[in-house]
mmCIF file of C-alpha atoms in Angstrom:
data_model
loop_
_atom_site.group_PDB
_atom_site.id
_atom_site.type_symbol
_atom_site.label_atom_id
_atom_site.label_comp_id
_atom_site.label_asym_id
_atom_site.label_seq_id
_atom_site.Cartn_x
_atom_site.Cartn_y
_atom_site.Cartn_z
ATOM 1 C CA GLU A 1 24.383 -42.098 32.385
ATOM 2 C CA ARG A 2 23.258 -45.726 32.545
ATOM 3 C CA PHE A 3 20.867 -45.092 29.647
ATOM 4 C CA GLY A 4 22.688 -42.099 28.180
ATOM 5 C CA VAL A 5 25.412 -41.421 25.677
ATOM 6 C CA GLY A 6 28.084 -43.137 27.766
ATOM 7 C CA ALA A 7 26.137 -46.393 27.913
ATOM 8 C CA LEU A 8 25.426 -46.299 24.192
ATOM 9 C CA THR A 9 29.077 -45.625 23.441
ATOM 10 C CA LYS A 10 30.143 -48.537 25.609
ATOM 11 C CA ALA A 11 27.590 -50.852 23.994
ATOM 12 C CA TRP A 12 28.687 -49.754 20.519
ATOM 13 C CA GLY A 13 32.305 -50.345 21.449
ATOM 14 C CA ALA A 14 31.479 -53.805 22.801
ATOM 15 C CA SER A 15 29.594 -54.756 19.653
ATOM 16 C CA GLY A 16 32.468 -53.493 17.550
ATOM 17 C CA THR A 17 34.897 -55.615 19.537
ATOM 18 C CA MET A 18 32.634 -58.636 19.131
ATOM 19 C CA TRP A 19 32.426 -58.101 15.346
ATOM 20 C CA GLU A 20 36.198 -57.771 15.219
ATOM 21 C CA SER A 21 36.721 -61.021 17.141
ATOM 22 C CA VAL A 22 33.965 -63.125 15.617
ATOM 23 C CA VAL A 23 34.233 -62.072 11.959
ATOM 24 C CA ARG A 24 37.254 -59.965 11.086
ATOM 25 C CA ARG A 25 39.967 -61.831 12.996
ATOM 26 C CA PRO A 26 39.019 -65.296 11.660
ATOM 27 C CA LEU A 27 38.688 -63.946 8.117
ATOM 28 C CA HIS A 28 42.022 -62.134 8.384
ATOM 29 C CA LEU A 29 43.642 -65.278 9.776
ATOM 30 C CA LEU A 30 42.366 -67.360 6.857
ATOM 31 C CA LYS A 31 43.358 -64.689 4.345
ATOM 32 C CA THR A 32 46.962 -64.526 5.576
ATOM 33 C CA ALA A 33 47.307 -68.199 6.547
ATOM 34 C CA PRO A 34 49.843 -70.481 4.870
ATOM 35 C CA ARG A 35 48.488 -73.205 2.623
ATOM 36 C CA GLU A 36 49.076 -75.837 5.300
ATOM 37 C CA LEU A 37 46.597 -74.195 7.693
ATOM 38 C CA TRP A 38 43.899 -74.436 5.025
ATOM 39 C CA LEU A 39 44.836 -78.090 4.507
ATOM 40 C CA VAL A 40 44.554 -78.685 8.256
ATOM 41 C CA TYR A 41 40.966 -77.439 8.226
ATOM 42 C CA VAL A 42 40.098 -79.536 5.154
ATOM 43 C CA LEU A 43 41.639 -82.623 6.767
ATOM 44 C CA LYS A 44 39.768 -81.959 9.998
ATOM 45 C CA ALA A 45 36.451 -81.825 8.136
ATOM 46 C CA LEU A 46 37.122 -85.043 6.184
ATOM 47 C CA ASP A 47 38.504 -86.897 9.190
ATOM 48 C CA SER A 48 35.671 -85.783 11.470
ATOM 49 C CA TYR A 49 32.941 -86.832 9.049
ATOM 50 C CA GLY A 50 34.430 -90.314 8.919
ATOM 51 C CA TYR A 51 34.806 -90.556 12.675
ATOM 52 C CA PHE A 52 31.329 -89.280 13.552
ATOM 53 C CA ALA A 53 29.484 -91.233 10.866
ATOM 54 C CA LEU A 54 31.219 -94.480 11.819
ATOM 55 C CA SER A 55 30.730 -93.892 15.551
ATOM 56 C CA GLU A 56 27.017 -93.165 15.205
ATOM 57 C CA VAL A 57 26.275 -96.454 13.420
ATOM 58 C CA PHE A 58 29.017 -98.524 15.086
ATOM 59 C CA THR A 59 26.889 -100.579 17.500
ATOM 60 C CA MET A 60 24.118 -100.897 14.898
ATOM 61 C CA LEU A 61 26.680 -102.257 12.405
ATOM 62 C CA LEU A 62 27.831 -104.885 14.886
ATOM 63 C CA SER A 63 24.309 -105.982 15.835
ATOM 64 C CA ASP A 64 22.614 -105.773 12.425
ATOM 65 C CA GLU A 65 25.468 -107.089 10.263
ATOM 66 C CA PHE A 66 27.483 -109.350 12.557
ATOM 67 C CA GLY A 67 24.812 -110.564 14.989
ATOM 68 C CA ALA A 68 26.298 -109.060 18.143
ATOM 69 C CA SER A 69 24.030 -108.601 21.169
ATOM 70 C CA ASP A 70 23.695 -105.173 22.753
ATOM 71 C CA THR A 71 26.141 -106.055 25.514
ATOM 72 C CA VAL A 72 28.697 -107.520 23.091
ATOM 73 C CA ALA A 73 28.350 -104.560 20.720
ATOM 74 C CA GLY A 74 28.795 -102.176 23.656
ATOM 75 C CA ALA A 75 31.859 -104.058 24.861
ATOM 76 C CA VAL A 76 33.398 -103.998 21.374
ATOM 77 C CA TYR A 77 32.666 -100.259 21.128
ATOM 78 C CA GLY A 78 34.438 -99.785 24.456
ATOM 79 C CA GLY A 79 37.347 -101.963 23.425
ATOM 80 C CA TRP A 80 37.704 -99.938 20.226
ATOM 81 C CA GLY A 81 38.003 -96.761 22.292
ATOM 82 C CA MET A 82 40.508 -98.296 24.694
ATOM 83 C CA ALA A 83 42.602 -99.520 21.764
ATOM 84 C CA ILE A 84 42.696 -95.973 20.379
ATOM 85 C CA THR A 85 43.838 -94.748 23.807
ATOM 86 C CA LEU A 86 46.608 -97.339 24.151
ATOM 87 C CA TYR A 87 47.846 -96.884 20.596
ATOM 88 C CA GLY A 88 47.728 -93.121 21.110
ATOM 89 C CA ILE A 89 50.161 -93.288 23.998
ATOM 90 C CA LEU A 90 52.508 -95.441 21.921
ATOM 91 C CA THR A 91 52.244 -93.362 18.758
ATOM 92 C CA GLY A 92 52.714 -90.023 20.516
ATOM 93 C CA THR A 93 56.492 -90.339 20.253
ATOM 94 C CA LEU A 94 56.123 -91.731 16.714
ATOM 95 C CA ILE A 95 54.469 -88.476 15.681
ATOM 96 C CA ASP A 96 57.278 -86.403 17.157
ATOM 97 C CA ALA A 97 59.896 -88.590 15.481
ATOM 98 C CA MET A 98 58.306 -89.095 12.049
ATOM 99 C CA GLY A 99 56.861 -85.629 11.551
ATOM 100 C CA VAL A 100 53.493 -84.252 10.558
ATOM 101 C CA ARG A 101 53.256 -85.268 6.884
ATOM 102 C CA THR A 102 54.444 -88.864 7.270
ATOM 103 C CA SER A 103 52.116 -89.418 10.210
ATOM 104 C CA LEU A 104 49.134 -88.067 8.272
ATOM 105 C CA VAL A 105 49.790 -90.190 5.180
ATOM 106 C CA ALA A 106 50.281 -93.375 7.219
ATOM 107 C CA SER A 107 47.172 -92.699 9.289
ATOM 108 C CA TYR A 108 44.798 -92.090 6.391
ATOM 109 C CA ALA A 109 46.153 -95.002 4.349
ATOM 110 C CA LEU A 110 45.420 -97.393 7.228
ATOM 111 C CA GLN A 111 42.079 -95.744 7.868
ATOM 112 C CA THR A 112 40.926 -96.103 4.257
ATOM 113 C CA ALA A 113 41.951 -99.768 4.076
ATOM 114 C CA SER A 114 40.337 -100.761 7.381
ATOM 115 C CA ARG A 115 37.007 -99.077 6.613
ATOM 116 C CA LEU A 116 36.902 -100.639 3.157
ATOM 117 C CA VAL A 117 37.251 -104.061 4.790
ATOM 118 C CA LEU A 118 34.425 -103.260 7.229
ATOM 119 C CA VAL A 119 32.168 -102.415 4.280
ATOM 120 C CA GLY A 120 32.786 -105.655 2.400
ATOM 121 C CA THR A 121 33.471 -108.409 4.912
ATOM 122 C CA ARG A 122 30.972 -110.780 6.481
ATOM 123 C CA SER A 123 33.654 -112.333 8.674
ATOM 124 C CA THR A 124 33.255 -111.343 12.305
ATOM 125 C CA ALA A 125 36.897 -112.211 13.031
ATOM 126 C CA LEU A 126 38.168 -109.988 10.218
ATOM 127 C CA ALA A 127 35.860 -107.145 11.282
ATOM 128 C CA TYR A 128 37.140 -107.375 14.841
ATOM 129 C CA ALA A 129 40.737 -107.383 13.581
ATOM 130 C CA MET A 130 40.051 -104.089 11.811
ATOM 131 C CA ILE A 131 38.222 -102.655 14.846
ATOM 132 C CA PHE A 132 40.815 -103.585 17.470
ATOM 133 C CA PHE A 133 44.053 -103.214 15.512
ATOM 134 C CA VAL A 134 44.084 -101.297 12.223
ATOM 135 C CA GLN A 135 41.319 -98.723 12.721
ATOM 136 C CA PRO A 136 42.388 -97.593 16.228
ATOM 137 C CA LEU A 137 46.015 -97.370 15.141
ATOM 138 C CA ALA A 138 44.987 -95.100 12.273
ATOM 139 C CA SER A 139 42.798 -92.908 14.507
ATOM 140 C CA SER A 140 45.369 -92.526 17.265
ATOM 141 C CA TRP A 141 48.158 -91.789 14.811
ATOM 142 C CA GLY A 142 46.386 -89.104 12.834
ATOM 143 C CA ALA A 143 44.097 -87.209 15.215
ATOM 144 C CA PRO A 144 46.708 -85.430 17.409
ATOM 145 C CA VAL A 145 48.758 -84.341 14.387
ATOM 146 C CA LEU A 146 46.287 -81.683 13.288
ATOM 147 C CA THR A 147 46.352 -79.863 16.636
ATOM 148 C CA ILE A 148 50.152 -80.010 16.560
ATOM 149 C CA ALA A 149 50.127 -78.485 13.082
ATOM 150 C CA ILE A 150 48.002 -75.551 14.252
ATOM 151 C CA LYS A 151 50.362 -74.844 17.127
ATOM 152 C CA ARG A 152 53.313 -74.777 14.730
ATOM 153 C CA LEU A 153 51.577 -72.723 12.055
ATOM 154 C CA VAL A 154 50.017 -69.816 13.978
ATOM 155 C CA ARG A 155 51.211 -67.187 16.423
ATOM 156 C CA ASP A 156 50.274 -67.450 20.099
ATOM 157 C CA ALA A 157 47.998 -64.417 19.734
ATOM 158 C CA ASP A 158 45.975 -66.183 17.009
ATOM 159 C CA ARG A 159 45.832 -69.604 18.627
ATOM 160 C CA THR A 160 42.446 -69.218 20.348
ATOM 161 C CA VAL A 161 40.812 -68.084 17.093
ATOM 162 C CA SER A 162 42.595 -70.863 15.168
ATOM 163 C CA PHE A 163 41.343 -73.559 17.514
ATOM 164 C CA GLY A 164 37.879 -72.014 17.395
ATOM 165 C CA LEU A 165 37.883 -72.423 13.597
ATOM 166 C CA PHE A 166 39.343 -75.911 13.966
ATOM 167 C CA TYR A 167 36.532 -76.878 16.321
ATOM 168 C CA ALA A 168 33.968 -75.307 13.997
ATOM 169 C CA MET A 169 35.239 -77.393 11.056
ATOM 170 C CA MET A 170 34.895 -80.535 13.113
ATOM 171 C CA ASN A 171 31.299 -79.637 13.846
ATOM 172 C CA VAL A 172 30.502 -78.797 10.226
ATOM 173 C CA ALA A 173 31.514 -82.382 9.481
ATOM 174 C CA ALA A 174 29.481 -83.704 12.416
ATOM 175 C CA LEU A 175 26.446 -81.776 11.170
ATOM 176 C CA LEU A 176 26.813 -83.273 7.692
ATOM 177 C CA SER A 177 27.314 -86.760 9.128
ATOM 178 C CA GLY A 178 24.045 -86.577 11.062
ATOM 179 C CA PHE A 179 22.032 -85.573 8.001
ATOM 180 C CA ALA A 180 23.931 -88.036 5.787
ATOM 181 C CA ILE A 181 23.137 -90.942 8.104
ATOM 182 C CA ASP A 182 19.411 -90.202 7.982
ATOM 183 C CA ALA A 183 19.503 -89.632 4.216
ATOM 184 C CA LEU A 184 21.347 -92.901 3.540
ATOM 185 C CA ARG A 185 19.600 -95.032 6.155
ATOM 186 C CA LEU A 186 16.039 -93.814 5.512
ATOM 187 C CA GLY A 187 16.418 -92.906 1.831
ATOM 188 C CA LEU A 188 18.135 -96.179 0.864
ATOM 189 C CA PRO A 189 16.474 -98.839 3.050
ATOM 190 C CA ASN A 190 17.705 -101.557 0.671
ATOM 191 C CA GLY A 191 21.187 -100.141 0.189
ATOM 192 C CA ILE A 192 22.689 -99.494 -3.228
ATOM 193 C CA SER A 193 22.788 -103.017 -4.657
ATOM 194 C CA ASN A 194 20.105 -105.177 -6.275
ATOM 195 C CA ASP A 195 22.052 -108.325 -5.426
ATOM 196 C CA GLU A 196 20.456 -109.961 -2.380
ATOM 197 C CA SER A 197 23.826 -111.398 -1.325
ATOM 198 C CA SER A 198 25.733 -108.104 -1.574
ATOM 199 C CA PRO A 199 26.895 -106.406 1.647
ATOM 200 C CA LEU A 200 25.821 -103.109 0.075
ATOM 201 C CA ARG A 201 22.164 -104.129 0.476
ATOM 202 C CA SER A 202 22.608 -102.822 4.018
ATOM 203 C CA PRO A 203 22.060 -99.074 4.518
ATOM 204 C CA VAL A 204 24.372 -99.158 7.537
ATOM 205 C CA ARG A 205 27.215 -100.457 5.369
ATOM 206 C CA VAL A 206 26.463 -97.708 2.852
ATOM 207 C CA VAL A 207 27.039 -95.192 5.666
ATOM 208 C CA VAL A 208 30.406 -96.829 6.377
ATOM 209 C CA LEU A 209 31.182 -96.683 2.640
ATOM 210 C CA SER A 210 30.736 -92.913 2.779
ATOM 211 C CA THR A 211 33.487 -92.803 5.427
ATOM 212 C CA VAL A 212 35.796 -94.696 3.051
ATOM 213 C CA ALA A 213 35.329 -91.874 0.535
ATOM 214 C CA THR A 214 36.263 -89.176 3.077
ATOM 215 C CA SER A 215 39.287 -91.165 4.291
ATOM 216 C CA LEU A 216 40.505 -91.514 0.709
ATOM 217 C CA GLY A 217 40.024 -87.767 0.222
ATOM 218 C CA ALA A 218 42.020 -87.072 3.388
ATOM 219 C CA LEU A 219 44.818 -89.323 2.125
ATOM 220 C CA CYS A 220 45.010 -87.319 -1.100
ATOM 221 C CA VAL A 221 45.102 -84.019 0.817
ATOM 222 C CA SER A 222 47.787 -85.247 3.228
ATOM 223 C CA TRP A 223 50.113 -85.967 0.267
ATOM 224 C CA ARG A 224 50.174 -82.212 -0.390
ATOM 225 C CA PHE A 225 51.273 -81.390 3.144
ATOM 226 C CA ARG A 226 54.788 -80.333 4.043
ATOM 227 C CA ASP A 227 56.527 -81.080 7.306
ATOM 228 C CA LEU A 228 56.586 -78.411 9.992
ATOM 229 C CA PRO A 229 59.420 -77.748 12.468
ATOM 230 C CA PRO A 230 58.536 -77.715 16.180
ATOM 231 C CA SER A 231 57.718 -74.297 17.653
ATOM 232 C CA GLY A 232 60.811 -72.628 18.958
ATOM 233 C CA SER A 233 63.023 -75.086 17.129
ATOM 234 C CA GLY A 234 65.240 -74.503 14.188
ATOM 235 C CA THR A 235 65.405 -78.165 13.273
ATOM 236 C CA GLY A 236 63.119 -80.166 11.081
ATOM 237 C CA SER A 237 60.079 -81.862 12.462
ATOM 238 C CA GLY A 238 60.997 -85.437 12.562
ATOM 239 C CA GLY A 239 62.009 -88.030 10.134
ATOM 240 C CA GLY A 240 65.491 -86.471 9.756
ATOM 241 C CA PRO A 241 68.770 -87.994 10.892
ATOM 242 C CA SER A 242 69.046 -85.668 13.885
ATOM 243 C CA VAL A 243 65.981 -87.262 15.478
ATOM 244 C CA THR A 244 66.638 -90.621 17.152
ATOM 245 C CA TRP A 245 64.462 -92.983 19.110
ATOM 246 C CA ARG A 246 66.669 -92.395 22.147
ATOM 247 C CA THR A 247 65.925 -88.696 21.894
ATOM 248 C CA GLN A 248 62.208 -89.444 21.765
ATOM 249 C CA ALA A 249 62.468 -91.721 24.824
ATOM 250 C CA ASP A 250 64.273 -88.935 26.670
ATOM 251 C CA ASN A 251 61.507 -86.544 25.641
ATOM 252 C CA ALA A 252 58.869 -88.916 27.030
ATOM 253 C CA ARG A 253 60.728 -89.196 30.342
ATOM 254 C CA GLY A 254 61.008 -85.424 30.429
ATOM 255 C CA VAL A 255 57.257 -85.093 29.955
ATOM 256 C CA LEU A 256 56.601 -87.487 32.840
ATOM 257 C CA ARG A 257 58.811 -85.357 35.101
ATOM 258 C CA ASN A 258 56.992 -82.194 34.082
ATOM 259 C CA ARG A 259 54.636 -80.803 36.757
ATOM 260 C CA ARG A 260 52.341 -79.306 34.123
ATOM 261 C CA PHE A 261 51.889 -82.768 32.624
ATOM 262 C CA TRP A 262 50.421 -84.093 35.858
ATOM 263 C CA GLN A 263 48.163 -81.052 36.167
ATOM 264 C CA PHE A 264 46.956 -81.719 32.650
ATOM 265 C CA LEU A 265 46.427 -85.413 33.401
ATOM 266 C CA ALA A 266 44.324 -84.519 36.457
ATOM 267 C CA MET A 267 42.152 -82.271 34.299
ATOM 268 C CA ALA A 268 41.791 -85.102 31.772
ATOM 269 C CA VAL A 269 40.546 -87.472 34.477
ATOM 270 C CA PHE A 270 38.096 -84.881 35.834
ATOM 271 C CA THR A 271 36.505 -84.449 32.398
ATOM 272 C CA LEU A 272 36.166 -88.188 31.753
ATOM 273 C CA ASN A 273 32.531 -88.350 32.862
ATOM 274 C CA LEU A 274 31.663 -85.423 30.611
ATOM 275 C CA LYS A 275 33.187 -87.264 27.672
ATOM 276 C CA GLN A 276 30.986 -90.266 28.478
ATOM 277 C CA ILE A 277 27.817 -88.265 27.783
ATOM 278 C CA PHE A 278 29.026 -87.552 24.252
ATOM 279 C CA ARG A 279 29.965 -91.184 23.758
ATOM 280 C CA HIS A 280 26.454 -92.301 24.765
ATOM 281 C CA MET A 281 25.273 -90.236 21.795
ATOM 282 C CA ASP A 282 27.170 -92.782 19.662
ATOM 283 C CA ALA A 283 26.922 -96.043 21.574
ATOM 284 C CA THR A 284 23.451 -95.822 23.125
ATOM 285 C CA PHE A 285 21.261 -93.112 21.599
ATOM 286 C CA PRO A 286 20.854 -94.488 18.010
ATOM 287 C CA LYS A 287 19.545 -97.858 19.192
ATOM 288 C CA TYR A 288 17.457 -96.207 21.902
ATOM 289 C CA ALA A 289 15.882 -93.817 19.389
ATOM 290 C CA VAL A 290 14.987 -96.612 16.949
ATOM 291 C CA ARG A 291 13.436 -98.719 19.708
ATOM 292 C CA ALA A 292 11.654 -95.858 21.473
ATOM 293 C CA PHE A 293 10.437 -93.888 18.444
ATOM 294 C CA GLY A 294 10.402 -96.425 15.585
ATOM 295 C CA CYS A 295 12.627 -97.493 12.691
ATOM 296 C CA ASP A 296 12.136 -94.155 10.947
ATOM 297 C CA ALA A 297 13.480 -92.217 13.946
ATOM 298 C CA PRO A 298 15.767 -89.470 12.578
ATOM 299 C CA PHE A 299 18.445 -89.899 15.230
ATOM 300 C CA GLY A 300 21.056 -88.426 12.909
ATOM 301 C CA SER A 301 19.112 -85.180 12.604
ATOM 302 C CA ILE A 302 18.579 -85.000 16.375
ATOM 303 C CA TYR A 303 22.311 -85.538 16.778
ATOM 304 C CA ALA A 304 22.902 -82.721 14.268
ATOM 305 C CA ILE A 305 21.413 -80.184 16.692
ATOM 306 C CA ASN A 306 24.684 -80.366 18.590
ATOM 307 C CA PRO A 307 27.101 -79.403 15.785
ATOM 308 C CA ALA A 308 24.677 -76.785 14.440
ATOM 309 C CA MET A 309 24.687 -74.981 17.794
ATOM 310 C CA ILE A 310 28.447 -75.357 18.139
ATOM 311 C CA ILE A 311 29.090 -73.847 14.702
ATOM 312 C CA LEU A 312 27.031 -70.777 15.597
ATOM 313 C CA GLY A 313 27.967 -70.470 19.257
ATOM 314 C CA VAL A 314 31.648 -71.317 19.576
ATOM 315 C CA PRO A 315 33.001 -68.279 17.661
ATOM 316 C CA ILE A 316 30.836 -65.959 19.775
ATOM 317 C CA VAL A 317 31.886 -67.580 23.060
ATOM 318 C CA ALA A 318 35.558 -67.640 21.995
ATOM 319 C CA ALA A 319 35.412 -63.960 21.035
ATOM 320 C CA ALA A 320 33.616 -62.920 24.207
ATOM 321 C CA THR A 321 35.892 -64.802 26.619
ATOM 322 C CA PRO A 322 39.490 -64.620 25.321
ATOM 323 C CA ARG A 323 40.805 -63.455 28.705
ATOM 324 C CA VAL A 324 38.894 -65.974 30.827
ATOM 325 C CA ARG A 325 41.120 -68.749 32.155
ATOM 326 C CA HIS A 326 40.899 -72.168 30.525
ATOM 327 C CA PHE A 327 40.059 -73.814 33.858
ATOM 328 C CA ASP A 328 37.149 -71.479 34.543
ATOM 329 C CA MET A 329 35.604 -72.085 31.123
ATOM 330 C CA ILE A 330 36.018 -75.866 31.409
ATOM 331 C CA PHE A 331 34.536 -75.863 34.921
ATOM 332 C CA ARG A 332 31.472 -73.737 34.106
ATOM 333 C CA GLY A 333 30.662 -75.410 30.826
ATOM 334 C CA GLY A 334 31.132 -78.824 32.385
ATOM 335 C CA TRP A 335 28.304 -78.215 34.856
ATOM 336 C CA ILE A 336 25.888 -77.361 32.045
ATOM 337 C CA THR A 337 26.858 -80.459 30.074
ATOM 338 C CA ALA A 338 26.489 -82.678 33.144
ATOM 339 C CA LEU A 339 22.853 -81.627 33.673
ATOM 340 C CA SER A 340 21.685 -82.377 30.111
ATOM 341 C CA PRO A 341 20.877 -86.148 30.331
ATOM 342 C CA PHE A 342 18.260 -85.533 33.035
ATOM 343 C CA LEU A 343 16.066 -83.826 30.432
ATOM 344 C CA LEU A 344 15.777 -86.979 28.330
ATOM 345 C CA ALA A 345 15.186 -89.085 31.440
ATOM 346 C CA TRP A 346 12.357 -86.690 32.399
ATOM 347 C CA ARG A 347 10.666 -86.617 28.976
ATOM 348 C CA GLN A 348 11.289 -89.649 26.759
ATOM 349 C CA THR A 349 9.873 -87.976 23.676
ATOM 350 C CA TYR A 350 11.262 -86.227 20.626
ATOM 351 C CA ALA A 351 11.006 -82.966 22.584
ATOM 352 C CA GLY A 352 12.972 -84.460 25.482
ATOM 353 C CA ALA A 353 15.636 -85.791 23.126
ATOM 354 C CA CYS A 354 16.004 -82.402 21.441
ATOM 355 C CA ALA A 355 16.167 -80.605 24.810
ATOM 356 C CA PHE A 356 18.887 -83.013 25.969
ATOM 357 C CA VAL A 357 21.036 -82.330 22.916
ATOM 358 C CA THR A 358 20.422 -78.562 23.129
ATOM 359 C CA VAL A 359 21.584 -78.216 26.747
ATOM 360 C CA LEU A 360 24.475 -80.596 26.073
ATOM 361 C CA SER A 361 25.541 -78.275 23.266
ATOM 362 C CA LEU A 362 25.288 -75.122 25.377
ATOM 363 C CA GLY A 363 27.787 -76.594 27.814
ATOM 364 C CA GLU A 364 30.043 -77.917 25.098
ATOM 365 C CA MET A 365 30.405 -74.567 23.368
ATOM 366 C CA VAL A 366 31.740 -73.148 26.635
ATOM 367 C CA TRP A 367 34.241 -75.784 27.696
ATOM 368 C CA SER A 368 35.206 -78.151 24.886
ATOM 369 C CA PRO A 369 37.111 -75.782 22.527
ATOM 370 C CA ARG A 370 39.197 -74.643 25.483
ATOM 371 C CA TRP A 371 40.325 -78.221 25.985
ATOM 372 C CA TYR A 372 42.272 -78.138 22.696
ATOM 373 C CA ASP A 373 43.857 -74.808 23.546
ATOM 374 C CA TYR A 374 44.658 -75.881 27.097
ATOM 375 C CA THR A 375 46.327 -79.059 25.829
ATOM 376 C CA MET A 376 48.631 -77.301 23.389
ATOM 377 C CA ALA A 377 49.362 -74.558 25.945
ATOM 378 C CA CYS A 378 50.697 -77.253 28.266
ATOM 379 C CA ALA A 379 52.775 -78.992 25.590
ATOM 380 C CA PRO A 380 56.497 -78.129 25.428
ATOM 381 C CA PRO A 381 57.910 -77.488 21.917
ATOM 382 C CA GLY A 382 58.836 -80.725 20.164
ATOM 383 C CA LYS A 383 56.782 -82.871 22.584
ATOM 384 C CA GLU A 384 53.312 -82.046 21.298
ATOM 385 C CA GLY A 385 52.741 -85.602 20.040
ATOM 386 C CA VAL A 386 52.708 -87.076 23.540
ATOM 387 C CA PHE A 387 50.452 -84.310 24.805
ATOM 388 C CA GLY A 388 48.164 -84.510 21.785
ATOM 389 C CA ALA A 389 47.717 -88.253 22.251
ATOM 390 C CA LEU A 390 47.045 -87.838 25.957
ATOM 391 C CA ALA A 391 44.552 -85.054 25.246
ATOM 392 C CA LEU A 392 42.484 -87.470 23.179
ATOM 393 C CA ALA A 393 42.927 -90.333 25.649
ATOM 394 C CA PRO A 394 39.926 -89.358 27.843
ATOM 395 C CA VAL A 395 37.694 -89.100 24.766
ATOM 396 C CA PHE A 396 38.452 -92.671 23.753
ATOM 397 C CA ALA A 397 38.946 -94.118 27.256
ATOM 398 C CA ALA A 398 35.383 -92.978 27.973
ATOM 399 C CA LYS A 399 34.195 -95.441 25.323
ATOM 400 C CA LEU A 400 34.853 -98.502 27.524
ATOM 401 C CA PRO A 401 32.561 -97.702 30.487
ATOM 402 C CA THR A 402 30.078 -96.074 28.098
ATOM 403 C CA GLY A 403 29.916 -99.118 25.828
ATOM 404 C CA LEU A 404 29.583 -101.579 28.688
ATOM 405 C CA LEU A 405 26.944 -99.571 30.546
ATOM 406 C CA GLY A 406 25.028 -98.567 27.408
ATOM 407 C CA GLY A 407 24.930 -102.148 26.113
ATOM 408 C CA TYR A 408 23.703 -103.502 29.447
ATOM 409 C CA LEU A 409 21.005 -100.847 29.817
ATOM 410 C CA LEU A 410 19.756 -101.344 26.259
ATOM 411 C CA GLN A 411 19.584 -105.115 26.529
ATOM 412 C CA THR A 412 17.967 -105.003 29.993
ATOM 413 C CA HIS A 413 15.601 -102.045 29.776
ATOM 414 C CA CYS A 414 15.176 -101.306 26.053
ATOM 415 C CA PRO A 415 15.743 -104.591 24.191
ATOM 416 C CA ALA A 416 15.382 -105.118 20.475
ATOM 417 C CA ALA A 417 12.208 -106.639 19.088
ATOM 418 C CA PRO A 418 12.319 -110.324 18.074
ATOM 419 C CA GLY A 419 14.063 -110.549 14.730
ATOM 420 C CA GLY A 420 16.048 -107.321 15.204
ATOM 421 C CA ASP A 421 15.342 -103.619 15.372
ATOM 422 C CA CYS A 422 14.308 -103.070 11.764
ATOM 423 C CA PRO A 423 14.161 -106.428 9.955
#
């Protein structure tokens, strides 16, 4: 019967189930979704493009435009991540108190302003003020809100599919950011200005300018959002008179006394080293690629291998493993991700770089989407802001050791040529 009718029937049934989970359920969810769920996915795409594009050229911006050494640029990159983490812990209760819409509008307004300053200024002090204060406040305030919105908008039965689509939208934006960076950096080597004194003579600043456009678009979309009540709550989501700061402080103390919070925090610490590999893709790999392969190295396109694989693979993995525990998926995928850097260390070629990103992506498609779902599964109704901020804390906390180590290794073992990388 192994190769008979029974086996064929079972295989047909399995393929039918896969088609149902991968294609029909997401399409049905989108078809029946409220307008706000569509807006969440649009905001995620716009926000993610800005984040990924800025992160990928961040250390190059500091070194090429503000004269920072590799170690200083790495330290600033790490400090930026730590600032996002610290602000995230503080703004978690702000999100719960102010509500979804107000938090989104405030976040994207600050984000647009700070990135516009980074495009135009030549003042190192002003750039650092944006990097350490305004930009991290905007990122920490806005990022957790979108996961909270999904939890409040969809049923528990649809949450895994919803977060799968959410993660896919993020990677669509990451894919576009990789190609956009190469197109702008290599296609516009002299920027978009004929004025020798203009900041827009720099292709790196033109990349940052593209993130201003997406932040402004996200601000416009967030105006159309409506506030959402917490799951299981009949009251409004924040901003109303029934919500007080004392209530929010009590909520925070309640979270700290929650056993599931400490389990979640332990998981966050365990995944910190995995997050560092992804952060090296931002802080270390672009400079390494330019110095190892030449100024025309398409590091953005190599980076784009990751989101391309995630877009194709995550829906299949999510559909095939809905009943597998979050912990098991995070554990198994984490091992695959952890092995990926050894491939680039073994073969420092374009092939080695592509193999590194490919294996990294295979692991990510297994474990990373489950992290979102696991976080919101742990969060009590009305306290998702604290949990959402803490969920992102390891991502940004990983920037500090990554920036410091990456900057030291670049300056010591892969230094820039005299006069800069690509004068």
